[in-house]
Short mmCIF file of C-alpha atoms in Angstrom, two decimals:
data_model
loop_
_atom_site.label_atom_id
_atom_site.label_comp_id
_atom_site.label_asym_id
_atom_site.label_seq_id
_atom_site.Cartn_x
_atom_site.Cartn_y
_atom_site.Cartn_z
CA UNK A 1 0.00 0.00 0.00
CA UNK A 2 1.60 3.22 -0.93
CA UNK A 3 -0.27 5.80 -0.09
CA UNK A 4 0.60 8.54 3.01
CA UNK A 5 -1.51 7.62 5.60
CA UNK A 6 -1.77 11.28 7.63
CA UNK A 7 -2.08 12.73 4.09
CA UNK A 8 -5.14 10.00 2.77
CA UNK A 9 -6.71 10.93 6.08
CA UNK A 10 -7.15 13.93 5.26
CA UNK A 11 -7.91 13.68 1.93
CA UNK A 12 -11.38 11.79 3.00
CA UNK A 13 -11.82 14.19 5.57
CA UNK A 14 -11.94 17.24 3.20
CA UNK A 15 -14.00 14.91 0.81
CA UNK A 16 -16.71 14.68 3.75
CA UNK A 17 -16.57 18.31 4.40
CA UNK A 18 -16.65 19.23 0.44
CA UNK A 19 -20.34 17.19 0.55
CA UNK A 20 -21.35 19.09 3.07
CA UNK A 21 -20.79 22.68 1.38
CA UNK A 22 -23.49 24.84 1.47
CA UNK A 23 -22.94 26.03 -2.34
CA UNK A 24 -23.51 22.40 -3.57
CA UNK A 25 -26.94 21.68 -1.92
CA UNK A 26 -28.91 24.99 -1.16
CA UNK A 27 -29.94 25.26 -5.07
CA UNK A 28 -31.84 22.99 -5.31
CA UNK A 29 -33.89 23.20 -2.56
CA UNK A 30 -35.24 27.03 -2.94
CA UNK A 31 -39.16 28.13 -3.09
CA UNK A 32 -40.78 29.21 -5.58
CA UNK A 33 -41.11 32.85 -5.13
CA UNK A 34 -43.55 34.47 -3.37
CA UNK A 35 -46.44 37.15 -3.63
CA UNK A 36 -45.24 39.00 -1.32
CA UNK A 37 -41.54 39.70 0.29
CA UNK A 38 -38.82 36.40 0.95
CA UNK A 39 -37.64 37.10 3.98
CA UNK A 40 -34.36 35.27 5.01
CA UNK A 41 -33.56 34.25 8.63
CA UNK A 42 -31.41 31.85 9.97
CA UNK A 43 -28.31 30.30 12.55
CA UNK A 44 -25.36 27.91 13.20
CA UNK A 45 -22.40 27.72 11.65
CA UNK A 46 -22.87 27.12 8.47
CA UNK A 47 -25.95 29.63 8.14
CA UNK A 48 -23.61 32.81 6.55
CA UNK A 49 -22.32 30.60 3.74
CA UNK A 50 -26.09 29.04 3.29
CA UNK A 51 -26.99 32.53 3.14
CA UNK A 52 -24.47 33.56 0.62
CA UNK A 53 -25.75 30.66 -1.67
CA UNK A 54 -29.11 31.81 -1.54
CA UNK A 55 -28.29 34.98 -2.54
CA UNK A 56 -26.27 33.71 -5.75
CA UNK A 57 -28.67 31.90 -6.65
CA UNK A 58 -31.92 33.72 -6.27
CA UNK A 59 -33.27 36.20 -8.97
CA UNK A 60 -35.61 38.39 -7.02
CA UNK A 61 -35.69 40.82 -4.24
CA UNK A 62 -34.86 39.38 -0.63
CA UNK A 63 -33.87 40.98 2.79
CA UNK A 64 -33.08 39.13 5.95
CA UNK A 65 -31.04 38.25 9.08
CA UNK A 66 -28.38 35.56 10.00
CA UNK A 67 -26.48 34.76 12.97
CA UNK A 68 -22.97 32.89 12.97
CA UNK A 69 -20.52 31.96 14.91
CA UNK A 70 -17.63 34.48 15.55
CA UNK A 71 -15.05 33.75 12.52
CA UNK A 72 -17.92 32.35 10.19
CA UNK A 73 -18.93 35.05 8.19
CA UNK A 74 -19.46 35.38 5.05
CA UNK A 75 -20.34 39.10 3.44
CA UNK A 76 -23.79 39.38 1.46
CA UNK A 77 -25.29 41.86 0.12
CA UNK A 78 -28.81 42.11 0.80
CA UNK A 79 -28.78 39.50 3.87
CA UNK A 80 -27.43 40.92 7.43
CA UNK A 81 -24.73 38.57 8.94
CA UNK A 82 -24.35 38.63 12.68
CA UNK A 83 -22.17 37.09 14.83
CA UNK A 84 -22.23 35.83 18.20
CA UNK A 85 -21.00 33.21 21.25
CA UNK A 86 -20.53 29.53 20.97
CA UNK A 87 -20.89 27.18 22.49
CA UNK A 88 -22.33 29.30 24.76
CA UNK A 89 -24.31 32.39 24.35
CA UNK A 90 -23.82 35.84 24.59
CA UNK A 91 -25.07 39.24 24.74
CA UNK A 92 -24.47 39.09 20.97
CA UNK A 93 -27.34 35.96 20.72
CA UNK A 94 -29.99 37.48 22.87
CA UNK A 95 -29.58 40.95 20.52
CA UNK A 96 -29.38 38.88 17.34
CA UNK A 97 -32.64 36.65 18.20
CA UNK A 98 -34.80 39.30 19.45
CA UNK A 99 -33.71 41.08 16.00
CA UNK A 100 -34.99 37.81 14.62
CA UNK A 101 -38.36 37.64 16.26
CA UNK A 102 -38.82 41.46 15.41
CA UNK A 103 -38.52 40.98 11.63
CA UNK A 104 -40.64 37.32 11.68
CA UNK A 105 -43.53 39.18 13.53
CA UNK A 106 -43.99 41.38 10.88
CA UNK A 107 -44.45 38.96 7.95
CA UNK A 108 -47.88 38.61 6.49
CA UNK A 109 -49.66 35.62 4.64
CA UNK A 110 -48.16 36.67 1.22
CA UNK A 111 -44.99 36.39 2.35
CA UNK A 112 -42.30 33.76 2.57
CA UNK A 113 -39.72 33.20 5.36
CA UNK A 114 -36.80 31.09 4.57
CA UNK A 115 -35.02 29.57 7.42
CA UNK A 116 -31.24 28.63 7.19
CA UNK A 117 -30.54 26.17 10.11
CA UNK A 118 -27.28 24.14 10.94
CA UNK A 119 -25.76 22.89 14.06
CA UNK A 120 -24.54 26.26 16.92
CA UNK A 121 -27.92 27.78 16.38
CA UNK A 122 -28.73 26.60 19.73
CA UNK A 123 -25.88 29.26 21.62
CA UNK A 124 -25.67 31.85 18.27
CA UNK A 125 -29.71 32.40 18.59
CA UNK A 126 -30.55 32.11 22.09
CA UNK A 127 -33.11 34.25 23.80
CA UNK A 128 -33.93 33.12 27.36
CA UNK A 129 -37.69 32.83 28.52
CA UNK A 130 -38.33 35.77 30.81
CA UNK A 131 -37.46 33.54 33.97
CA UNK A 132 -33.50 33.60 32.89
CA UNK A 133 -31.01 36.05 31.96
CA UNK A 134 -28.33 35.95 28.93
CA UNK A 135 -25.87 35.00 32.05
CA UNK A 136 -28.31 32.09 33.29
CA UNK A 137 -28.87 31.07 30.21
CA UNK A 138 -25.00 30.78 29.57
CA UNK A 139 -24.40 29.04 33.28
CA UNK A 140 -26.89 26.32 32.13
CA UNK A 141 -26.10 26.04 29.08
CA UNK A 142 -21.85 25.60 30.07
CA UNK A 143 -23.13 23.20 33.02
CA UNK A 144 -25.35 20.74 30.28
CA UNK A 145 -22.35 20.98 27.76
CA UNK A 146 -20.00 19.39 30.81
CA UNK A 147 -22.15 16.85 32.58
CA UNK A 148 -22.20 14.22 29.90
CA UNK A 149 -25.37 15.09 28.34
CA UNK A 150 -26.52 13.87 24.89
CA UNK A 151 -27.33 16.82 22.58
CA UNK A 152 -30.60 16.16 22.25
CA UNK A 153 -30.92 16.14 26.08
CA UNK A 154 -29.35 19.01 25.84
CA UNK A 155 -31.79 20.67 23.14
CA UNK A 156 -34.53 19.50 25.09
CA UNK A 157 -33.80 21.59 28.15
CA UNK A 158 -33.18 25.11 25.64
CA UNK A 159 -36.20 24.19 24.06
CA UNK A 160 -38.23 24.99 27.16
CA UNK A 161 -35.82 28.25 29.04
CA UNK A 162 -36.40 30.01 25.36
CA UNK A 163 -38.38 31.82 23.42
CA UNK A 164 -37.40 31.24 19.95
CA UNK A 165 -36.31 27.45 20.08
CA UNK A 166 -38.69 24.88 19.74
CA UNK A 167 -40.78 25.72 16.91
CA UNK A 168 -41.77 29.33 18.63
CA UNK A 169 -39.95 31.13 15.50
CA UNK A 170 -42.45 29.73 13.21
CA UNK A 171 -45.19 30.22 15.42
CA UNK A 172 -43.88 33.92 15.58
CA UNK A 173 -44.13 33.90 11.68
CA UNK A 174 -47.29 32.79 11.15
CA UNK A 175 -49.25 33.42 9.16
CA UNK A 176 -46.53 33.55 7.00
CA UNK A 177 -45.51 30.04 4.98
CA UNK A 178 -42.00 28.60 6.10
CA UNK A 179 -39.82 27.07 4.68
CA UNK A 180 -36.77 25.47 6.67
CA UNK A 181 -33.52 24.09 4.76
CA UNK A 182 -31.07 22.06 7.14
CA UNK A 183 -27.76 21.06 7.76
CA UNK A 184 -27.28 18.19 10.12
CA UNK A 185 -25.19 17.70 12.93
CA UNK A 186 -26.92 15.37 15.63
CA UNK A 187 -26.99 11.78 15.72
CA UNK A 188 -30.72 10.45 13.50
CA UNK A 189 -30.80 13.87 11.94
CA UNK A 190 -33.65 15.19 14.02
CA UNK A 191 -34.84 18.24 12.62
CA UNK A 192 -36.59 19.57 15.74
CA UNK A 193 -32.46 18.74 17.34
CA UNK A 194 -31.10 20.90 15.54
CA UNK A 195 -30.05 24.18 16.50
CA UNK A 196 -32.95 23.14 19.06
CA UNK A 197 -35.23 23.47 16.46
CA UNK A 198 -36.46 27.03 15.86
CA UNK A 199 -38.72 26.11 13.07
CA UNK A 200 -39.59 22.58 13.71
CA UNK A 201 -42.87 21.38 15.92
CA UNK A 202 -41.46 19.95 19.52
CA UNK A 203 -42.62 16.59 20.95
CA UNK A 204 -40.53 17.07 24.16
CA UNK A 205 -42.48 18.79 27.33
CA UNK A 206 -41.65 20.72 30.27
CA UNK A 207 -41.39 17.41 32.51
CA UNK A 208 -38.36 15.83 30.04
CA UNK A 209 -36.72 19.17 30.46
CA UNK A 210 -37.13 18.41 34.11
CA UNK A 211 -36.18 15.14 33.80
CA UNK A 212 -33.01 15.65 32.31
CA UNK A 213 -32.20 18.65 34.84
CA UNK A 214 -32.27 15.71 37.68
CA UNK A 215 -30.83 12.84 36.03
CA UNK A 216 -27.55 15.05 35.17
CA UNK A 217 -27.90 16.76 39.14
CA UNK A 218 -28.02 20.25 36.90
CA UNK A 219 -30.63 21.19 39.96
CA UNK A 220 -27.63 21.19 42.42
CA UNK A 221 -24.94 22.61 40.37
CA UNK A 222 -23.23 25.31 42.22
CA UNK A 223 -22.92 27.90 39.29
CA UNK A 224 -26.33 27.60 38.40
CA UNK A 225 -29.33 29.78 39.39
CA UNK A 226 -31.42 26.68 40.14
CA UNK A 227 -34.41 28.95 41.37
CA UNK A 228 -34.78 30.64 37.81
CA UNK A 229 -34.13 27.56 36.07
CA UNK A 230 -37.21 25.33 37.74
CA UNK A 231 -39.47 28.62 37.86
CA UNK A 232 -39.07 28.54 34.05
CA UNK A 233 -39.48 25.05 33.50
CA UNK A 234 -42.52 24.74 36.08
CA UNK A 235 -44.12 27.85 33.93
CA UNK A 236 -46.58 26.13 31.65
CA UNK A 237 -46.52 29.28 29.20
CA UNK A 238 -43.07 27.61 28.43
CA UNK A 239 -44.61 24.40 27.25
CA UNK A 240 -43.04 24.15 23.07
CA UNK A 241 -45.61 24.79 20.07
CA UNK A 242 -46.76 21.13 19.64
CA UNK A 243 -47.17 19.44 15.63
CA UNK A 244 -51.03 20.28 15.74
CA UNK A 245 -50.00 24.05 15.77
CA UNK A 246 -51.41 26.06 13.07
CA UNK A 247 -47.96 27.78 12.52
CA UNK A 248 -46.96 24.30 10.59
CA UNK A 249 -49.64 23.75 8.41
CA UNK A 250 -47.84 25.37 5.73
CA UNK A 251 -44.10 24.98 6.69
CA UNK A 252 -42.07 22.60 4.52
CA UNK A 253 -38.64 21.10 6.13
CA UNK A 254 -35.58 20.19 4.45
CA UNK A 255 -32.61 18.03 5.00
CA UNK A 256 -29.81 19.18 2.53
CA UNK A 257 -26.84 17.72 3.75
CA UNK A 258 -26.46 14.90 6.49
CA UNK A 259 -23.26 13.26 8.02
CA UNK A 260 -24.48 10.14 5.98
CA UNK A 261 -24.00 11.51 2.73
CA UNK A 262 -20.32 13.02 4.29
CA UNK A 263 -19.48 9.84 5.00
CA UNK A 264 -20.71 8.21 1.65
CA UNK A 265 -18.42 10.36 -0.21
CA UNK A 266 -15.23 9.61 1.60
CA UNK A 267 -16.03 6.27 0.94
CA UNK A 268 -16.56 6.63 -2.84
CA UNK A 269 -13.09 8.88 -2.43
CA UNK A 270 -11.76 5.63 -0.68
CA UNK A 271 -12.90 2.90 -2.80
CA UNK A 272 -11.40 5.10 -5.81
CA UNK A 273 -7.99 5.15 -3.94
CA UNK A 274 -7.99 0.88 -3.74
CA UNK A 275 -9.00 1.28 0.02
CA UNK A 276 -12.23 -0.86 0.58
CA UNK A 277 -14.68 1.22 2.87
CA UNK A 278 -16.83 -0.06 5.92
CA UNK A 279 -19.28 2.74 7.00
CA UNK A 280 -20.06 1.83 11.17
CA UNK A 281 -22.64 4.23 11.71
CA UNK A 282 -23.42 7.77 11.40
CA UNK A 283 -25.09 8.56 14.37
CA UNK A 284 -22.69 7.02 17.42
CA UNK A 285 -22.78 8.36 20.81
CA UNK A 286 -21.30 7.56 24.44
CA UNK A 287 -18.48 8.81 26.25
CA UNK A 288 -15.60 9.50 23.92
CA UNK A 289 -13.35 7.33 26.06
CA UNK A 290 -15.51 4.55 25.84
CA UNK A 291 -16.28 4.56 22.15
CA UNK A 292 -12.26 4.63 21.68
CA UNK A 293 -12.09 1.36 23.33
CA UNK A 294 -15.13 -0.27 21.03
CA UNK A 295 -13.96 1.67 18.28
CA UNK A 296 -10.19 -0.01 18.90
CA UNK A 297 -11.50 -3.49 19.88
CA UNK A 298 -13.23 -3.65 15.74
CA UNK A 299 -9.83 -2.40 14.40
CA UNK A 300 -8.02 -4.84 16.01
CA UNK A 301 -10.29 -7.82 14.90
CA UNK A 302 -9.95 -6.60 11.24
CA UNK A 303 -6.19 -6.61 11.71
CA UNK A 304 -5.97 -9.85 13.07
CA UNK A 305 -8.58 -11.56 11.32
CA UNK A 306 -9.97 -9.80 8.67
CA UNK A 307 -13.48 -9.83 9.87
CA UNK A 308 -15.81 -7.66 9.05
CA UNK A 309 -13.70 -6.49 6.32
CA UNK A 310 -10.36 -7.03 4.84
CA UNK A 311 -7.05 -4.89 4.88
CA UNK A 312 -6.24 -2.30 3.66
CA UNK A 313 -9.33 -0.90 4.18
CA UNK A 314 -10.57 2.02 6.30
CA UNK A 315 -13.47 2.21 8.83
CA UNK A 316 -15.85 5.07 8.93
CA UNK A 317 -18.05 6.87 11.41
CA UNK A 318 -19.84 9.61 12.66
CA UNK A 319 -21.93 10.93 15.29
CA UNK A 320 -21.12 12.98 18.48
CA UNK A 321 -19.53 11.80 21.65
CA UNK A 322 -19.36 13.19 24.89
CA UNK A 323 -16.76 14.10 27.24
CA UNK A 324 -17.70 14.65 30.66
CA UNK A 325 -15.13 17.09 31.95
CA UNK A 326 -13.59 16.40 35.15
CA UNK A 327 -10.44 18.12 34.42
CA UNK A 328 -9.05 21.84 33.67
CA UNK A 329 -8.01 20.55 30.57
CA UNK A 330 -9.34 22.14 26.98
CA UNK A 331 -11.77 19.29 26.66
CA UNK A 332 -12.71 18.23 22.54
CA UNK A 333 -14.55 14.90 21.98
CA UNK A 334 -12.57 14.27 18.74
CA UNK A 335 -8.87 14.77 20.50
CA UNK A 336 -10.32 12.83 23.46
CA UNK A 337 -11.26 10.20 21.56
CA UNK A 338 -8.26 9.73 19.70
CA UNK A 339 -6.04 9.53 22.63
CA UNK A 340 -8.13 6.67 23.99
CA UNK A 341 -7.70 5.53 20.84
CA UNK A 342 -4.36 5.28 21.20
CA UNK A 343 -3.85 3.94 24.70
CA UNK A 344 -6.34 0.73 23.61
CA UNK A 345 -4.65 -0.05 20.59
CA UNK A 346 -1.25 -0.12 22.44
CA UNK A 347 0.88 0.65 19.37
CA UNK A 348 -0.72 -1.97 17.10
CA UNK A 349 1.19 -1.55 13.75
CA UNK A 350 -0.75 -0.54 10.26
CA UNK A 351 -3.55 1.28 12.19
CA UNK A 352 -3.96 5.02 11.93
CA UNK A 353 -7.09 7.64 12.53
CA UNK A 354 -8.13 10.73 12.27
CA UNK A 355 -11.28 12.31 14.09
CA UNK A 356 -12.05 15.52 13.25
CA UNK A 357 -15.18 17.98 13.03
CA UNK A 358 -16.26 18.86 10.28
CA UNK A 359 -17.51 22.45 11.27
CA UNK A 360 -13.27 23.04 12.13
CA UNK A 361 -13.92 23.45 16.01
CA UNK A 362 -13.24 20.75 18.24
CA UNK A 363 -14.49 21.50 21.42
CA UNK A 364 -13.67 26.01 21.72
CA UNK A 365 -10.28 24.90 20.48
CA UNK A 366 -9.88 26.60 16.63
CA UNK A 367 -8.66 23.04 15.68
CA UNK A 368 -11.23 21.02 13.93
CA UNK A 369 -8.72 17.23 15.52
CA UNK A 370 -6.09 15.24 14.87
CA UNK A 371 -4.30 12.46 13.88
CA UNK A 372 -2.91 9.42 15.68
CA UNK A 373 0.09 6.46 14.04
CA UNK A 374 1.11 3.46 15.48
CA UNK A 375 3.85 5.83 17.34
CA UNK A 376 1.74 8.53 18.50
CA UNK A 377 2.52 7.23 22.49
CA UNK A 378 5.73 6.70 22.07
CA UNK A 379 6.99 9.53 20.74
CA UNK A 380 4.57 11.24 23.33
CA UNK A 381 6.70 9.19 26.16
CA UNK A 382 9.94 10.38 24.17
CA UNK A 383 8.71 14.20 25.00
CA UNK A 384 7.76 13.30 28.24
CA UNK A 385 4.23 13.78 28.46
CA UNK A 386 2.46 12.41 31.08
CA UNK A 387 -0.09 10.35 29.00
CA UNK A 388 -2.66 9.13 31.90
CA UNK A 389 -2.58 12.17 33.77
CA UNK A 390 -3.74 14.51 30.65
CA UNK A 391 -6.69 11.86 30.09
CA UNK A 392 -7.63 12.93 33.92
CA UNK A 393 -7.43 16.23 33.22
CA UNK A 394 -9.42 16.07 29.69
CA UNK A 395 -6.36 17.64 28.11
CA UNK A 396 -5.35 15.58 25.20
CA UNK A 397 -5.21 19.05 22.91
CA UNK A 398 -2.00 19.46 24.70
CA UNK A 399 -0.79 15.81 23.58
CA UNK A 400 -1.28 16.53 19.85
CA UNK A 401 -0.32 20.26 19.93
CA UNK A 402 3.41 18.59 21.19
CA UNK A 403 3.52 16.31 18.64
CA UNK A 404 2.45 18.41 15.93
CA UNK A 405 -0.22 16.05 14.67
CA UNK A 406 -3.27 18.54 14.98
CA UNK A 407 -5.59 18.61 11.90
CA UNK A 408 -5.80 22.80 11.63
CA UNK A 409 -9.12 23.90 8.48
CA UNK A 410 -10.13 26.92 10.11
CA UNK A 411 -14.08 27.34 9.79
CA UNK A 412 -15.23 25.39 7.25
CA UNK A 413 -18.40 26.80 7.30
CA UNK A 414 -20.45 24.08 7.40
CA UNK A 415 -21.09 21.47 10.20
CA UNK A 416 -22.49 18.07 9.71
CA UNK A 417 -20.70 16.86 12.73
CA UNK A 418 -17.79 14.54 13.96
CA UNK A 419 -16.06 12.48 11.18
CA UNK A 420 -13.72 9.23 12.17
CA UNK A 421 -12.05 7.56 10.14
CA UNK A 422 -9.44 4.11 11.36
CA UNK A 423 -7.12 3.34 8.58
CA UNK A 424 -6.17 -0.17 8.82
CA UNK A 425 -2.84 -1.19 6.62
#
């Protein structure tokens, strides 16, 4: 086999993010135009360049708003671009989605608003029901990011502290017809997930966000203001807009890019390259750590006994992990999980992996992963580093920034989640 390894890597990681680009998918998915005015709104990551393709390819007049992440924008010309916090919100989200709600309230039945949604919405567009301030909603949001939550736990519990999540934007727009295109991020592709749904009827309730606030002991976290938090989710005005909502009857929803179709494309890129593919799943979840050792425990078989699938080949997967933090380390489910990676496979020759995300953040770190070899430990041992004790700490940037085997896009300004890929030789 003579390909690089750290350079075919990469190469199918690029490939997954390329099917993913805004540009590609957005065309064909526009409305017809309206009567009356197209009104553009939208958030997450990948919602300026979504917004930049709808102006290329649109004919007639438009206005609207979009919120990004800071470092995602893309200019337009008749579209505003905002920016604010993630993965927590900001002053920045509360102005940007009460902007938001200001310009959806005025739309009337001839109109059309057009709702550009991908994974950050949730922190970028985040006003808190009037319970919660910007800085609760921050403390609660930080505190669900850390305690192992899934996301849509997570989304669950916005859902019901906001007033824009959960379907209330279209509700807001009505009587106006929406219609909602989508970039995927979370495991199943769950349209009312993502970005905690702005536009999508919820199914979750008021006890589920309670639920979850128990189960995860968010109810007893010290830097939370627990009494705001259960007054809003005891409030029954804060109960989501439900599917039988009049606010839907019109709206149309739209998946244009999934982590499925990322990961079909680096493995047409593979199979092109004489590496056979195995796709594992596109929606995996758990504990970074613990899928490492799974994930490590299949490579190995395939090494030693070529079960499911021969060598060379190269195993594929998405989804999002957790990390529970317990450390003061810089956190990142994709560097996390490749330094588990490491320690289970113990230096097994022929195996190498990236992990990477796809939206170029891991974690807050501007790195979107890395890259492990058979002698990522050791030459971490050579320099010293104190392998177990930055797992503890949830610090395993700081192992790859040493050894110079970061994977460093920038924002790629789009997001359909976490891509893995284990290269077996």
């Amino acid at each position: 086999m003579s390909i690089n390894p750290r350079e075919f890597l990469i190469q199918l990681f690029e490939e997954a993010v390329a099917a993913a680009d805004p540009g590609l998918r957005i065309p064909a998915y526009l409305p017809d135009p309206p009567k009356g005015k197209l009104l553009v709104v939208g958030a997450g990551k990948a919602s300026a360049r979504m917004a930049k393709a709808v102006e290329m390819n649109w004919s007639g007049p438009l206005s609207g708003l979009v919120a990004t992440r800071y470092g995602h924008t893309v200019p337009c010309e008749h579209i505003k671009i905002v920016e604010a916090s993630h993965p927590t919100p900001d002053s920045a989200s509360a102005i940007a989605a009460g902007t938001l709600l200001g310009l959806v309230s005025e739309l009337g039945k001839k109109d059309h608003c057009l709702a550009l949604i991908s994974g950050g919405g949730s922190s970028i567009l985040s006003a808190p029901s009037r319970e919660l301030s910007i800085k609760d909603k921050r403390e609660i949001t930080s505190a669900l990011l850390t305690c192992g939550a899934a996301i849509d736990e997570i989304n669950c519990v916005r859902k019901h502290i906001s007033l824009i999540k959960g379907g209330r934007l279209t509700a807001v727009a009505a009587p106006a017809q929406v219609t909602t295109l989508i970039i995927s991020d979370v495991p199943g592709d769950d349209p009312s997930t993502i970005a905690s749904g702005p536009t999508v009827a919820d199914s979750t309730t008021l006890h589920d966000a309670r639920d979850i606030i128990s189960k995860y002991k968010i109810d007893t976290h010290p830097d939370v203001n627990v009494d705001a938090l259960m007054r809003a989710l005891n409030n029954p005005g804060n109960e989501t807009p439900k599917p039988n909502h009049p606010g839907f009857e019109n709206g149309s929803v739209h998946l244009i890019a999934t982590p499925q179709q990322s990961l079909e494309a680096a493995a047409s890129l593979s199979q092109k390259l004489g590496v056979a593919p195995f796709i594992l799943g596109n929606a995996i979840q758990g504990e970074a750590r613990e899928v490492a050792k799974v994930m490590a425990g299949i490579a190995l078989q395939v090494r030693q006994y070529h079960q499911p699938i021969a060598p060379p080949c190269i195993l594929l997967s998405g989804g999002e992990t957790t990390v529970t933090v317990q450390g003061e380390g810089r956190g990142g489910r994709n560097v996390e999980f490749l330094l588990n990676l490491a320690v289970a496979l113990n230096g097994a020759t022929d195996i190498y992996a990236i992990s990477a995300d796809t939206d170029g953040i891991d974690g807050i770190e501007d790195i979107a992963g890395a890259v492990i070899t058979p002698d990522s430990l050791i030459r971490g041992q050579h320099l010293g580093l104190p392998i177990q004790s930055i797992l503890e700490k949830n610090d395993a940037h700081s192992f790859f920034e040493a050894l110079d085997d970061h994977v460093v896009t920038g924002p790629t300004l789009t997001n359909v989640n976490d891509f893995r890929a284990i290269l077996i030789r």
